[in-house]
Coordinates of C-alpha atoms in Angstrom, one line a residue:
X22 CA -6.1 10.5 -24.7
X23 CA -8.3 7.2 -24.8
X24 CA -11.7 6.3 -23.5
X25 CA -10.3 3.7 -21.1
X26 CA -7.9 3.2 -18.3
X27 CA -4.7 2.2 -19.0
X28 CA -4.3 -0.8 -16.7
X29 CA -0.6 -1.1 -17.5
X30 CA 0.1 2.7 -16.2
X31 CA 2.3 2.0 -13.0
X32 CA 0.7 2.9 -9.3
X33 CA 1.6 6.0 -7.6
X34 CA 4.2 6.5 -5.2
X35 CA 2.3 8.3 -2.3
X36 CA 5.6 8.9 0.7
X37 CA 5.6 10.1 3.8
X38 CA 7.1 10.0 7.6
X39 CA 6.2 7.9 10.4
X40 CA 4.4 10.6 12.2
X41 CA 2.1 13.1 10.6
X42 CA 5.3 16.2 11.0
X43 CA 8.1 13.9 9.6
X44 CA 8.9 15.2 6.1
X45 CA 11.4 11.8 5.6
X46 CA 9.0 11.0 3.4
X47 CA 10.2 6.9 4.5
X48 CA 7.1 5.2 3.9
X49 CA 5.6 4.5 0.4
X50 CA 1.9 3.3 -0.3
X51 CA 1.1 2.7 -3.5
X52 CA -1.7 3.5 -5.2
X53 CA -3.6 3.4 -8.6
X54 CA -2.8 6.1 -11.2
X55 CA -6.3 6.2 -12.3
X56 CA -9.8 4.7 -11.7
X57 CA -11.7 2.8 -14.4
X58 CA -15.3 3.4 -14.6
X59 CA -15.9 0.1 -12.5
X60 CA -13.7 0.8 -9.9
X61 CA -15.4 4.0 -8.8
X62 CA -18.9 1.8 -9.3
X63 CA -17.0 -0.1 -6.9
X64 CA -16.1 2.0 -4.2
X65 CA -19.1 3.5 -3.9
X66 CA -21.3 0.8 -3.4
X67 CA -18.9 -0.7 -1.1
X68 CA -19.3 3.4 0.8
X69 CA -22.8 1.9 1.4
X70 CA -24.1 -0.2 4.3
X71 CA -27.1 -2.0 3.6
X72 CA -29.9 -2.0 6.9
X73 CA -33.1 -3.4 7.4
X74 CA -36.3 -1.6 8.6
X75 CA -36.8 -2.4 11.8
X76 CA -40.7 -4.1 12.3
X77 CA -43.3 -2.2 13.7
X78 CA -47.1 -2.8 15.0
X79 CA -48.5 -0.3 12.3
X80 CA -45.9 -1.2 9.3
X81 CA -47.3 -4.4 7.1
X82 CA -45.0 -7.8 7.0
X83 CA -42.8 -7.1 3.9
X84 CA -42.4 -3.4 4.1
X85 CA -40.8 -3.4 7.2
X86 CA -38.4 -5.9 6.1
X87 CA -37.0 -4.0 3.2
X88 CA -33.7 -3.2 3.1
X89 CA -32.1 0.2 2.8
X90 CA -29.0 2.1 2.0
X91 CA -27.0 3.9 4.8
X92 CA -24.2 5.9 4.0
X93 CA -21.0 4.7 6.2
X94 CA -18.7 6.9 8.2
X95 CA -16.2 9.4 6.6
X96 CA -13.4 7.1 7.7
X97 CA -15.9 4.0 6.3
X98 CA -15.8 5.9 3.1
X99 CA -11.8 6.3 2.7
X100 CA -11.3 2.9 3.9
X101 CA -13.4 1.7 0.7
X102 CA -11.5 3.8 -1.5
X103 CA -8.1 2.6 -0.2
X104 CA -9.2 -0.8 -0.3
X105 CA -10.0 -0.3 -4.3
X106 CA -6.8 1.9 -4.8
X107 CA -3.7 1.3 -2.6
X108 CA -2.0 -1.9 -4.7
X109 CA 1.0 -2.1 -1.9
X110 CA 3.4 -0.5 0.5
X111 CA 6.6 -0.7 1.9
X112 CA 8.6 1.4 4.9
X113 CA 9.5 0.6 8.3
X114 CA 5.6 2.0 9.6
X115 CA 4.5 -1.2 7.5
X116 CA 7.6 -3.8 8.6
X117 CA 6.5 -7.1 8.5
X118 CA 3.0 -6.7 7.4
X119 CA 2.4 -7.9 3.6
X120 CA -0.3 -5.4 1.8
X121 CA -3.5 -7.3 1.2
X122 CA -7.4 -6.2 0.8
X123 CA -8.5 -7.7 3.7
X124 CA -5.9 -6.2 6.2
X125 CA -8.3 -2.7 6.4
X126 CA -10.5 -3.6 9.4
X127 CA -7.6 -4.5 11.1
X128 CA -5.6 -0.9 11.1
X129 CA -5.8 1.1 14.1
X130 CA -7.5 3.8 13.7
X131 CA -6.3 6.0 16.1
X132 CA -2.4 5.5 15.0
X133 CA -2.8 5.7 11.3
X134 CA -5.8 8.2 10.1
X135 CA -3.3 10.8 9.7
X136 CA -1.2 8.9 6.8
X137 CA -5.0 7.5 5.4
X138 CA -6.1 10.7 5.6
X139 CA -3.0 12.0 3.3
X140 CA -3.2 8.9 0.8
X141 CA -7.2 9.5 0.3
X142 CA -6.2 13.0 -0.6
X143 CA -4.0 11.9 -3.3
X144 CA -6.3 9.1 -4.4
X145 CA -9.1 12.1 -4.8
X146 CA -6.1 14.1 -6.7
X147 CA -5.4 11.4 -9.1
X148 CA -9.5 10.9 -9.8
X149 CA -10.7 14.7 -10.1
X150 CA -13.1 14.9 -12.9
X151 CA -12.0 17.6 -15.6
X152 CA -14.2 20.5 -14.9
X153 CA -13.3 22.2 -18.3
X154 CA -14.2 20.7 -22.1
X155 CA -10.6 20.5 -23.9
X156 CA -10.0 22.9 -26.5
X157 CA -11.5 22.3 -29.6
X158 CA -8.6 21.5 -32.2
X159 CA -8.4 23.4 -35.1
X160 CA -9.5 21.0 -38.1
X161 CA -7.1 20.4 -41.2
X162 CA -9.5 21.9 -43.8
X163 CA -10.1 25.3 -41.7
X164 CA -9.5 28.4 -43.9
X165 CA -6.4 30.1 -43.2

């Protein structure tokens, strides 16, 4: 075990069917193994919509022009992560369209939470944090 991400370590095969009950498991998006340090800097500032105060009679010139963060939607939220994590896909629910960053705020929604829903679990899968310390190994010089 190393102290960095392995960026050679292949992506993920996440597979599933056209509709949310098809077990034909026909469409594959892939995704990255593991997230580096950077990338979950990444994805959650990119979770984050920045708004401005809106001005007010009582509130003084600059302070009511100060930004601040708002938190985006659930979906909002996945989409960022998918955008960091999915590197490509392939089936016939993706003929025809190439895999690129920019193609999230184009997905419909309403057709395809279901199968973002089931890739952002596996994405969270693939990224829990060890809740446990690993076992201490036994050093070399330890009395027997």
């Amino acid at each position: 075990m190393g102290i960095l991400v392995d960026r050679n370590t292949p992506p993920v095969a996440v597979r599933f069917g056209n509709e949310p009950e098809d077990g034909l498991e026909v469409n594959t998006v892939f995704v990255k193994a593991k997230f580096s340090l950077g990338d979950t800097i990444n994805i959650e500032e990119a979770s984050y919509k920045m708004e401005f105060a809106s001005a007010t009679d009582d509130a003084k010139g600059d302070e009511a022009s100060q930004p601040y963060r708002v938190p985006m939607s659930p979906v909002g939220q996945m989409i960022a992560a998918l955008r960091h994590a999915v590197t490509g896909w392939e089936g016939p629910l993706f003929d025809g369209i190439r895999y690129r960053r920019s193609i999230w705020p184009d997905i419909d929604v309403v057709e395809c939470e279901w199968w973002i829903r089931l890739v952002h679990q596996r994405i969270n899968e693939l990224n829990t944090p060890r809740t446990q310390e690993p076992a201490k190994a036994k050093s070399p010089n330890a009395a027997k």
